[in-house]
Amino acid sequence: MSRKQAVLVTGASGEVGNGLIHRLAKLHQYDILALDLRDVDDETGAKCHARLVGDILDSRLLERLVSEFEIHAIFHLAALLSTRSEFTPETAHEVNVTGTMNLLKLAVEQSRSHGGRVTFLFPSSIAVYGVPSLTEKAAARPVLEHEFTEPTTMYGCNKLYCEHLGRYYARHYRQLAAETTKSGVDFRSLRFPGLISAFTVPHGGTSDYAPEMIHAAAKGEAYACFVREDSRIPFMAMPDAIDALMALMAAPADALSANVYNVTAYSPTAGELATLTRAAFPDAAIRFAPDLRRQGIVDSWPAELDDTRARRDWGFKPSYDLKRTFDEYLVPNIRARYRKA
Ligand code: SER
C-alpha cells in the first residue's frame, strides 16, 4: 500500500493548531493528521486527512499512527500552559514532558520506517526564562537564548527540558551505542512570547491578560486585569507565530546554527495594551486588580527578547508591529466576530 507524506499536528484544536492547519493545507503538500483531546471544528477538519481524538499519552493510539501513516513532520503543540500547570504540576509533567518523549520516540520510529528525516517543530516559550528580580528585569538588555534560564514555573521547566531532549535526539542520540545511529529527528524549536489571536482566547496561560482584555472589550464585558499596569513582557500576533513555525520548518538544515530560537515582535506594558484597547473600544471597562502570584510569574519573564539568531539564520521578521496588530488584525476581526455571535 503506498502512503502519502503526512504531517502530524498535536494540540490541533488549540489556538496555534487551528491557524497552522489552515496554513499547512494551502501548501497542498502533505496529508494533515490532526490530534487533540477535543475534535477540531468542521471547517478545520475538512482540511485534514484524518482527525484523531485522543491523548498523546496513549501509546496504542501513537502505535496506530505509526502503522497507518508515513509521517515526515510533526508540529507538537499539545501542552498544559503555565497557570494551569501550577495547579497540577505532576499532570503538567506527564503531558508536557512524557507526551513530548512519546512524540520524539514516534519520530525516531517513523524515520527508521521510511528512511527519511522527520522534522520536529516544538513551540517553546518565554516561560523558560526566570529573571530573579524586577531590578534585574529592568536593567537587562533584550535577553538571549542562554541567559536567565532558571524558570520558576513547572511549565517553564518542562519546556526547557524538552528543548534539551530535542537537542539530544537531534545531535547526540545513543552516542555510546556499538553502532552509532542517527535518530533521524530534525528538532527545531521556537520560544514564543505571549500570543494574541483575534479568533480565539487562550486557556490556562499567564500571558492571557492581553487577549482576555481585548476580547472582553469587544464583547462589552468588564475586565479585571490580573497584573499591574507597568508589567511588561513580549507579545506577538498569531499570524506571525504561524508564519514563524512555517518558516522554521522550511529553513534549510545547514542554515540553522542552533535547535532553539527566540522570536518576538513587541513588548508593551499591560497599561499600554489597555490604552490601545480603550482607543478601539471606547466603552471598554478595564481595571487593574493584580493577582500577586500570577504577577510573580509575569515579573520573572523578560521584558524583551533578543531574536537576532532567528533573524540571521532563517530570516525571521514579524509583519505586525503593535499598531498594525491592533488596527489591521485584532480590531476588525474581533469586531466582526462578536457582531456575528
Ligand atoms: N502563553 C504561555 C503562558 O502564558 C507562555 O508560553 O503560559
mmCIF file of C-alpha atoms and ligand atoms in Angstrom:
data_model
loop_
_atom_site.group_PDB
_atom_site.id
_atom_site.type_symbol
_atom_site.label_atom_id
_atom_site.label_comp_id
_atom_site.label_asym_id
_atom_site.label_seq_id
_atom_site.Cartn_x
_atom_site.Cartn_y
_atom_site.Cartn_z
ATOM 1 C CA MET A 1 0.000 0.000 0.000
ATOM 2 C CA SER A 2 1.540 3.355 -0.931
ATOM 3 C CA ARG A 3 1.385 6.061 1.690
ATOM 4 C CA LYS A 4 1.406 9.808 1.126
ATOM 5 C CA GLN A 5 3.705 12.011 3.220
ATOM 6 C CA ALA A 6 1.894 13.109 6.322
ATOM 7 C CA VAL A 7 2.366 15.892 8.839
ATOM 8 C CA LEU A 8 1.084 15.318 12.366
ATOM 9 C CA VAL A 9 -0.249 18.247 14.395
ATOM 10 C CA THR A 10 -0.811 17.588 18.109
ATOM 11 C CA GLY A 11 -2.858 20.127 20.042
ATOM 12 C CA ALA A 12 -4.701 20.606 16.757
ATOM 13 C CA SER A 13 -7.772 22.199 18.367
ATOM 14 C CA GLY A 14 -5.725 24.741 20.290
ATOM 15 C CA GLU A 15 -5.055 28.358 19.387
ATOM 16 C CA VAL A 16 -1.939 27.743 17.289
ATOM 17 C CA GLY A 17 -3.087 24.403 15.856
ATOM 18 C CA ASN A 18 -6.138 25.823 14.243
ATOM 19 C CA GLY A 19 -4.391 28.538 12.244
ATOM 20 C CA LEU A 20 -1.465 26.282 11.470
ATOM 21 C CA ILE A 21 -3.651 23.607 9.864
ATOM 22 C CA HIS A 22 -5.249 26.188 7.567
ATOM 23 C CA ARG A 23 -1.798 27.420 6.561
ATOM 24 C CA LEU A 24 -0.397 23.901 6.028
ATOM 25 C CA ALA A 25 -3.394 22.981 3.891
ATOM 26 C CA LYS A 26 -2.513 25.801 1.493
ATOM 27 C CA LEU A 27 0.771 24.041 0.672
ATOM 28 C CA HIS A 28 -1.118 21.051 -0.803
ATOM 29 C CA GLN A 29 1.978 19.054 0.014
ATOM 30 C CA TYR A 30 1.020 16.839 2.932
ATOM 31 C CA ASP A 31 -1.778 14.801 4.357
ATOM 32 C CA ILE A 32 -2.579 16.573 7.611
ATOM 33 C CA LEU A 33 -3.246 14.430 10.682
ATOM 34 C CA ALA A 34 -4.926 16.389 13.475
ATOM 35 C CA LEU A 35 -4.651 15.005 17.003
ATOM 36 C CA ASP A 36 -6.218 16.504 20.120
ATOM 37 C CA LEU A 37 -8.304 15.571 23.138
ATOM 38 C CA ARG A 38 -11.100 17.628 21.557
ATOM 39 C CA ASP A 39 -12.022 17.130 17.926
ATOM 40 C CA VAL A 40 -11.134 20.007 15.590
ATOM 41 C CA ASP A 41 -14.028 22.109 14.268
ATOM 42 C CA ASP A 42 -15.561 21.002 10.972
ATOM 43 C CA GLU A 43 -14.020 23.801 8.914
ATOM 44 C CA THR A 44 -10.548 22.783 10.116
ATOM 45 C CA GLY A 45 -11.395 19.089 9.924
ATOM 46 C CA ALA A 46 -12.264 19.491 6.241
ATOM 47 C CA LYS A 47 -8.602 20.374 5.610
ATOM 48 C CA CYS A 48 -7.350 17.237 7.357
ATOM 49 C CA HIS A 49 -6.745 13.759 6.019
ATOM 50 C CA ALA A 50 -7.523 12.332 9.462
ATOM 51 C CA ARG A 51 -8.884 13.858 12.660
ATOM 52 C CA LEU A 52 -7.922 11.838 15.689
ATOM 53 C CA VAL A 53 -9.485 12.425 19.068
ATOM 54 C CA GLY A 54 -7.123 11.111 21.707
ATOM 55 C CA ASP A 55 -4.305 11.576 24.143
ATOM 56 C CA ILE A 56 -0.591 11.919 23.387
ATOM 57 C CA LEU A 57 -0.081 9.708 26.457
ATOM 58 C CA ASP A 58 -1.990 6.856 24.794
ATOM 59 C CA SER A 59 0.738 4.631 23.356
ATOM 60 C CA ARG A 60 -1.758 2.449 21.467
ATOM 61 C CA LEU A 61 -3.042 5.459 19.587
ATOM 62 C CA LEU A 62 0.505 6.512 18.698
ATOM 63 C CA GLU A 63 1.359 2.968 17.546
ATOM 64 C CA ARG A 64 -1.660 3.040 15.290
ATOM 65 C CA LEU A 65 -0.464 6.300 13.785
ATOM 66 C CA VAL A 66 2.970 4.834 13.078
ATOM 67 C CA SER A 67 1.482 1.829 11.329
ATOM 68 C CA GLU A 68 -1.044 3.729 9.242
ATOM 69 C CA PHE A 69 0.804 6.814 8.072
ATOM 70 C CA GLU A 70 4.151 7.959 6.768
ATOM 71 C CA ILE A 71 4.903 10.956 8.945
ATOM 72 C CA HIS A 72 7.601 13.369 7.746
ATOM 73 C CA ALA A 73 6.932 16.314 10.023
ATOM 74 C CA ILE A 74 5.453 16.776 13.478
ATOM 75 C CA PHE A 75 4.180 20.021 14.979
ATOM 76 C CA HIS A 76 3.958 19.055 18.622
ATOM 77 C CA LEU A 77 1.749 21.806 20.013
ATOM 78 C CA ALA A 78 -0.135 19.949 22.771
ATOM 79 C CA ALA A 79 0.706 21.261 26.259
ATOM 80 C CA LEU A 80 -0.721 22.453 29.559
ATOM 81 C CA LEU A 81 0.073 26.175 29.844
ATOM 82 C CA SER A 82 1.805 27.941 32.707
ATOM 83 C CA THR A 83 -1.012 28.944 35.057
ATOM 84 C CA ARG A 84 -2.846 25.650 34.727
ATOM 85 C CA SER A 85 0.381 23.692 35.266
ATOM 86 C CA GLU A 86 0.925 25.345 38.659
ATOM 87 C CA PHE A 87 -2.302 23.776 39.946
ATOM 88 C CA THR A 88 -1.414 20.271 38.719
ATOM 89 C CA PRO A 89 2.373 20.139 38.311
ATOM 90 C CA GLU A 90 2.585 16.347 38.136
ATOM 91 C CA THR A 91 -0.045 16.187 35.394
ATOM 92 C CA ALA A 92 1.778 19.012 33.624
ATOM 93 C CA HIS A 93 4.951 16.944 33.679
ATOM 94 C CA GLU A 94 3.110 13.949 32.226
ATOM 95 C CA VAL A 95 1.543 15.923 29.394
ATOM 96 C CA ASN A 96 4.391 18.326 28.685
ATOM 97 C CA VAL A 97 7.394 16.024 29.160
ATOM 98 C CA THR A 98 6.224 12.408 28.816
ATOM 99 C CA GLY A 99 3.959 13.498 25.956
ATOM 100 C CA THR A 100 6.939 15.078 24.180
ATOM 101 C CA MET A 101 9.083 11.977 24.769
ATOM 102 C CA ASN A 102 6.339 9.857 23.210
ATOM 103 C CA LEU A 103 6.309 12.043 20.139
ATOM 104 C CA LEU A 104 10.124 12.046 19.869
ATOM 105 C CA LYS A 105 10.064 8.225 20.036
ATOM 106 C CA LEU A 106 7.391 8.174 17.368
ATOM 107 C CA ALA A 107 9.569 10.441 15.215
ATOM 108 C CA VAL A 108 12.542 8.053 15.539
ATOM 109 C CA GLU A 109 10.367 5.078 14.581
ATOM 110 C CA GLN A 110 8.934 6.938 11.612
ATOM 111 C CA SER A 111 12.368 7.927 10.390
ATOM 112 C CA ARG A 112 13.518 4.288 10.681
ATOM 113 C CA SER A 113 10.490 3.095 8.790
ATOM 114 C CA HIS A 114 10.607 5.448 5.807
ATOM 115 C CA GLY A 115 14.334 6.182 5.814
ATOM 116 C CA GLY A 116 13.966 9.982 5.671
ATOM 117 C CA ARG A 117 14.287 12.674 8.303
ATOM 118 C CA VAL A 118 11.372 13.700 10.477
ATOM 119 C CA THR A 119 11.233 17.442 11.091
ATOM 120 C CA PHE A 120 10.016 18.040 14.638
ATOM 121 C CA LEU A 121 8.665 21.537 15.349
ATOM 122 C CA PHE A 122 8.336 22.354 19.028
ATOM 123 C CA PRO A 123 6.875 25.591 20.378
ATOM 124 C CA SER A 124 8.767 26.571 23.481
ATOM 125 C CA SER A 125 8.107 29.738 25.439
ATOM 126 C CA ILE A 126 9.269 32.849 27.271
ATOM 127 C CA ALA A 127 8.377 30.763 30.319
ATOM 128 C CA VAL A 128 11.797 29.051 30.081
ATOM 129 C CA TYR A 129 13.249 32.267 31.495
ATOM 130 C CA GLY A 130 13.373 33.186 35.153
ATOM 131 C CA VAL A 131 14.663 36.669 35.838
ATOM 132 C CA PRO A 132 15.387 36.808 39.585
ATOM 133 C CA SER A 133 14.086 40.311 40.404
ATOM 134 C CA LEU A 134 12.297 43.325 38.956
ATOM 135 C CA THR A 135 15.510 45.316 39.331
ATOM 136 C CA GLU A 136 17.354 42.811 37.138
ATOM 137 C CA LYS A 137 14.424 42.679 34.733
ATOM 138 C CA ALA A 138 14.505 46.468 34.309
ATOM 139 C CA ALA A 139 18.291 46.532 33.899
ATOM 140 C CA ALA A 140 18.558 43.598 31.450
ATOM 141 C CA ARG A 141 19.293 44.027 27.751
ATOM 142 C CA PRO A 142 16.929 42.076 25.455
ATOM 143 C CA VAL A 143 17.527 38.528 26.656
ATOM 144 C CA LEU A 144 19.490 35.987 24.599
ATOM 145 C CA GLU A 145 18.652 32.273 24.415
ATOM 146 C CA HIS A 146 21.230 31.184 27.002
ATOM 147 C CA GLU A 147 20.556 33.888 29.603
ATOM 148 C CA PHE A 148 18.355 33.650 32.734
ATOM 149 C CA THR A 149 17.301 30.057 32.054
ATOM 150 C CA GLU A 150 16.144 29.260 35.570
ATOM 151 C CA PRO A 151 12.373 29.181 35.229
ATOM 152 C CA THR A 152 10.108 29.417 38.263
ATOM 153 C CA THR A 153 7.124 27.566 36.739
ATOM 154 C CA MET A 154 6.536 23.873 36.107
ATOM 155 C CA TYR A 155 5.582 24.719 32.528
ATOM 156 C CA GLY A 156 8.837 26.648 32.059
ATOM 157 C CA CYS A 157 10.864 23.749 33.485
ATOM 158 C CA ASN A 158 9.001 21.312 31.219
ATOM 159 C CA LYS A 159 9.593 23.401 28.095
ATOM 160 C CA LEU A 160 13.273 23.976 28.876
ATOM 161 C CA TYR A 161 13.875 20.285 29.487
ATOM 162 C CA CYS A 162 12.042 19.312 26.286
ATOM 163 C CA GLU A 163 14.255 21.709 24.325
ATOM 164 C CA HIS A 164 17.223 19.768 25.720
ATOM 165 C CA LEU A 165 15.583 16.434 24.901
ATOM 166 C CA GLY A 166 15.031 17.579 21.334
ATOM 167 C CA ARG A 167 18.632 18.748 21.005
ATOM 168 C CA TYR A 168 19.769 15.392 22.400
ATOM 169 C CA TYR A 169 17.695 13.446 19.876
ATOM 170 C CA ALA A 170 18.877 15.627 17.020
ATOM 171 C CA ARG A 171 22.590 15.689 17.878
ATOM 172 C CA HIS A 172 23.657 13.089 20.431
ATOM 173 C CA TYR A 173 21.217 10.195 20.224
ATOM 174 C CA ARG A 174 22.671 6.905 21.542
ATOM 175 C CA GLN A 175 26.176 8.306 21.348
ATOM 176 C CA LEU A 176 27.732 5.247 23.033
ATOM 177 C CA ALA A 177 25.853 2.534 21.135
ATOM 178 C CA ALA A 178 28.037 -0.032 19.334
ATOM 179 C CA GLU A 179 26.688 1.128 16.034
ATOM 180 C CA THR A 180 26.223 4.870 16.060
ATOM 181 C CA THR A 181 22.815 5.526 14.703
ATOM 182 C CA LYS A 182 21.293 8.886 13.967
ATOM 183 C CA SER A 183 17.805 9.356 15.361
ATOM 184 C CA GLY A 184 16.598 10.880 12.105
ATOM 185 C CA VAL A 185 14.882 13.611 14.120
ATOM 186 C CA ASP A 186 15.484 17.166 12.944
ATOM 187 C CA PHE A 187 14.395 19.081 16.057
ATOM 188 C CA ARG A 188 13.559 22.771 15.660
ATOM 189 C CA SER A 189 12.129 24.900 18.441
ATOM 190 C CA LEU A 190 10.809 28.444 18.783
ATOM 191 C CA ARG A 191 10.500 30.286 22.062
ATOM 192 C CA PHE A 192 7.241 32.140 21.596
ATOM 193 C CA PRO A 193 6.322 35.277 23.510
ATOM 194 C CA GLY A 194 2.682 35.741 24.590
ATOM 195 C CA LEU A 195 0.483 35.189 21.537
ATOM 196 C CA ILE A 196 -2.598 37.246 20.700
ATOM 197 C CA SER A 197 -5.271 35.859 18.384
ATOM 198 C CA ALA A 198 -8.318 37.648 17.030
ATOM 199 C CA PHE A 199 -10.237 34.405 16.765
ATOM 200 C CA THR A 200 -9.585 32.502 19.984
ATOM 201 C CA VAL A 201 -8.909 33.209 23.648
ATOM 202 C CA PRO A 202 -6.289 31.039 25.356
ATOM 203 C CA HIS A 203 -6.930 28.970 28.470
ATOM 204 C CA GLY A 204 -4.607 28.451 31.384
ATOM 205 C CA GLY A 205 -1.727 30.720 30.372
ATOM 206 C CA THR A 206 -0.207 33.638 32.263
ATOM 207 C CA SER A 207 0.141 35.967 29.278
ATOM 208 C CA ASP A 208 -3.635 35.573 28.815
ATOM 209 C CA TYR A 209 -4.368 39.058 30.212
ATOM 210 C CA ALA A 210 -3.618 40.643 26.818
ATOM 211 C CA PRO A 211 -6.061 38.606 24.699
ATOM 212 C CA GLU A 212 -8.612 38.477 27.549
ATOM 213 C CA MET A 213 -8.621 42.269 27.871
ATOM 214 C CA ILE A 214 -9.165 42.867 24.159
ATOM 215 C CA HIS A 215 -11.824 40.177 23.675
ATOM 216 C CA ALA A 216 -13.709 41.330 26.795
ATOM 217 C CA ALA A 217 -13.768 44.919 25.498
ATOM 218 C CA ALA A 218 -15.133 43.782 22.130
ATOM 219 C CA LYS A 219 -17.863 41.797 23.865
ATOM 220 C CA GLY A 220 -18.764 44.781 26.061
ATOM 221 C CA GLU A 221 -17.693 42.952 29.218
ATOM 222 C CA ALA A 222 -15.787 44.497 32.127
ATOM 223 C CA TYR A 223 -12.263 43.134 32.630
ATOM 224 C CA ALA A 224 -10.130 42.988 35.765
ATOM 225 C CA CYS A 225 -6.532 42.642 34.591
ATOM 226 C CA PHE A 226 -4.581 40.277 36.858
ATOM 227 C CA VAL A 227 -1.237 42.095 36.509
ATOM 228 C CA ARG A 228 -0.021 45.628 37.294
ATOM 229 C CA GLU A 229 -0.210 48.342 34.653
ATOM 230 C CA ASP A 230 3.575 48.527 34.385
ATOM 231 C CA SER A 231 4.019 44.772 33.700
ATOM 232 C CA ARG A 232 5.989 44.264 30.527
ATOM 233 C CA ILE A 233 6.589 41.043 28.567
ATOM 234 C CA PRO A 234 6.954 40.331 24.835
ATOM 235 C CA PHE A 235 3.975 39.509 22.629
ATOM 236 C CA MET A 236 3.265 38.624 19.009
ATOM 237 C CA ALA A 237 0.211 38.425 16.736
ATOM 238 C CA MET A 238 -0.924 34.884 15.947
ATOM 239 C CA PRO A 239 -0.377 35.140 12.142
ATOM 240 C CA ASP A 240 3.290 35.964 12.785
ATOM 241 C CA ALA A 241 3.599 32.974 15.133
ATOM 242 C CA ILE A 242 2.245 30.676 12.448
ATOM 243 C CA ASP A 243 4.456 32.247 9.778
ATOM 244 C CA ALA A 244 7.433 31.688 12.069
ATOM 245 C CA LEU A 245 6.614 27.994 12.501
ATOM 246 C CA MET A 246 6.241 27.584 8.746
ATOM 247 C CA ALA A 247 9.483 29.476 8.030
ATOM 248 C CA LEU A 248 11.452 27.432 10.544
ATOM 249 C CA MET A 249 10.052 24.234 9.060
ATOM 250 C CA ALA A 250 11.129 25.297 5.564
ATOM 251 C CA ALA A 251 14.610 26.535 6.531
ATOM 252 C CA PRO A 252 17.498 24.534 5.068
ATOM 253 C CA ALA A 253 19.139 22.438 7.802
ATOM 254 C CA ASP A 254 22.608 23.828 7.099
ATOM 255 C CA ALA A 255 21.375 27.383 7.788
ATOM 256 C CA LEU A 256 20.436 26.506 11.356
ATOM 257 C CA SER A 257 23.163 27.143 13.914
ATOM 258 C CA ALA A 258 21.010 26.040 16.862
ATOM 259 C CA ASN A 259 17.973 23.967 17.755
ATOM 260 C CA VAL A 260 16.203 26.712 19.705
ATOM 261 C CA TYR A 261 15.296 30.255 18.656
ATOM 262 C CA ASN A 262 13.781 33.285 20.373
ATOM 263 C CA VAL A 263 11.127 35.108 18.348
ATOM 264 C CA THR A 264 9.397 38.326 19.365
ATOM 265 C CA ALA A 265 7.515 41.307 17.964
ATOM 266 C CA TYR A 266 6.866 43.970 20.653
ATOM 267 C CA SER A 267 6.862 44.456 24.422
ATOM 268 C CA PRO A 268 4.007 46.671 25.585
ATOM 269 C CA THR A 269 3.097 47.178 29.234
ATOM 270 C CA ALA A 270 -0.335 45.997 30.325
ATOM 271 C CA GLY A 271 -1.215 49.702 30.673
ATOM 272 C CA GLU A 272 -0.254 50.362 27.042
ATOM 273 C CA LEU A 273 -2.388 47.414 25.956
ATOM 274 C CA ALA A 274 -5.307 48.878 27.913
ATOM 275 C CA THR A 275 -4.825 52.289 26.248
ATOM 276 C CA LEU A 276 -4.890 50.739 22.774
ATOM 277 C CA THR A 277 -7.904 48.625 23.710
ATOM 278 C CA ARG A 278 -9.799 51.675 25.019
ATOM 279 C CA ALA A 279 -8.945 53.596 21.847
ATOM 280 C CA ALA A 280 -10.504 50.823 19.746
ATOM 281 C CA PHE A 281 -13.430 50.127 22.074
ATOM 282 C CA PRO A 282 -14.231 53.407 23.909
ATOM 283 C CA ASP A 283 -16.713 51.691 26.261
ATOM 284 C CA ALA A 284 -14.080 49.225 27.499
ATOM 285 C CA ALA A 285 -14.245 48.863 31.284
ATOM 286 C CA ILE A 286 -10.719 47.741 32.205
ATOM 287 C CA ARG A 287 -9.362 47.914 35.724
ATOM 288 C CA PHE A 288 -6.182 46.562 37.251
ATOM 289 C CA ALA A 289 -6.564 44.053 40.080
ATOM 290 C CA PRO A 290 -3.213 42.271 40.292
ATOM 291 C CA ASP A 291 -3.143 38.688 41.495
ATOM 292 C CA LEU A 292 0.170 38.712 43.324
ATOM 293 C CA ARG A 293 1.072 35.152 42.455
ATOM 294 C CA ARG A 294 0.353 35.322 38.733
ATOM 295 C CA GLN A 295 2.073 38.718 38.807
ATOM 296 C CA GLY A 296 5.159 36.974 40.186
ATOM 297 C CA ILE A 297 5.272 34.701 37.139
ATOM 298 C CA VAL A 298 4.964 37.613 34.703
ATOM 299 C CA ASP A 299 7.626 39.523 36.646
ATOM 300 C CA SER A 300 10.002 36.566 36.204
ATOM 301 C CA TRP A 301 9.666 36.655 32.402
ATOM 302 C CA PRO A 302 11.952 39.023 30.476
ATOM 303 C CA ALA A 303 10.668 42.396 29.296
ATOM 304 C CA GLU A 304 12.314 41.908 25.918
ATOM 305 C CA LEU A 305 13.832 39.050 23.945
ATOM 306 C CA ASP A 306 16.751 39.198 21.528
ATOM 307 C CA ASP A 307 15.802 37.267 18.388
ATOM 308 C CA THR A 308 18.891 38.082 16.313
ATOM 309 C CA ARG A 309 19.676 34.377 15.897
ATOM 310 C CA ALA A 310 16.301 33.657 14.236
ATOM 311 C CA ARG A 311 16.577 36.747 12.031
ATOM 312 C CA ARG A 312 20.083 35.779 10.928
ATOM 313 C CA ASP A 313 19.655 32.015 10.418
ATOM 314 C CA TRP A 314 16.245 31.761 8.776
ATOM 315 C CA GLY A 315 15.101 35.300 8.092
ATOM 316 C CA PHE A 316 12.527 35.703 10.845
ATOM 317 C CA LYS A 317 10.795 39.078 10.624
ATOM 318 C CA PRO A 318 7.337 39.696 12.086
ATOM 319 C CA SER A 319 4.899 41.548 9.815
ATOM 320 C CA TYR A 320 2.805 43.010 12.624
ATOM 321 C CA ASP A 321 4.090 45.729 14.929
ATOM 322 C CA LEU A 322 1.817 46.644 17.836
ATOM 323 C CA LYS A 323 -0.142 49.319 15.967
ATOM 324 C CA ARG A 324 -0.697 47.139 12.930
ATOM 325 C CA THR A 325 -1.687 44.221 15.185
ATOM 326 C CA PHE A 326 -4.499 46.339 16.633
ATOM 327 C CA ASP A 327 -5.535 48.306 13.525
ATOM 328 C CA GLU A 328 -5.371 45.641 10.852
ATOM 329 C CA TYR A 329 -5.640 42.301 12.624
ATOM 330 C CA LEU A 330 -7.292 42.417 16.052
ATOM 331 C CA VAL A 331 -9.851 45.195 15.895
ATOM 332 C CA PRO A 332 -11.518 44.400 12.537
ATOM 333 C CA ASN A 333 -11.536 40.632 13.068
ATOM 334 C CA ILE A 334 -12.683 40.752 16.688
ATOM 335 C CA ARG A 335 -15.427 43.275 15.859
ATOM 336 C CA ALA A 336 -16.692 41.056 13.045
ATOM 337 C CA ARG A 337 -16.529 38.003 15.247
ATOM 338 C CA TYR A 338 -18.669 39.351 18.084
ATOM 339 C CA ARG A 339 -21.048 41.155 15.736
ATOM 340 C CA LYS A 340 -21.860 37.758 14.210
ATOM 341 C CA ALA A 341 -22.187 35.982 17.557
HETATM 342 N N1 SER B 1 1.382 31.927 26.791
HETATM 343 C C1 SER B 1 2.047 30.982 27.633
HETATM 344 C C2 SER B 1 1.537 31.011 29.003
HETATM 345 O O1 SER B 1 1.143 32.060 29.429
HETATM 346 C C3 SER B 1 3.516 31.276 27.663
HETATM 347 O O2 SER B 1 4.113 30.437 26.768
HETATM 348 O O3 SER B 1 1.572 30.022 29.651
#
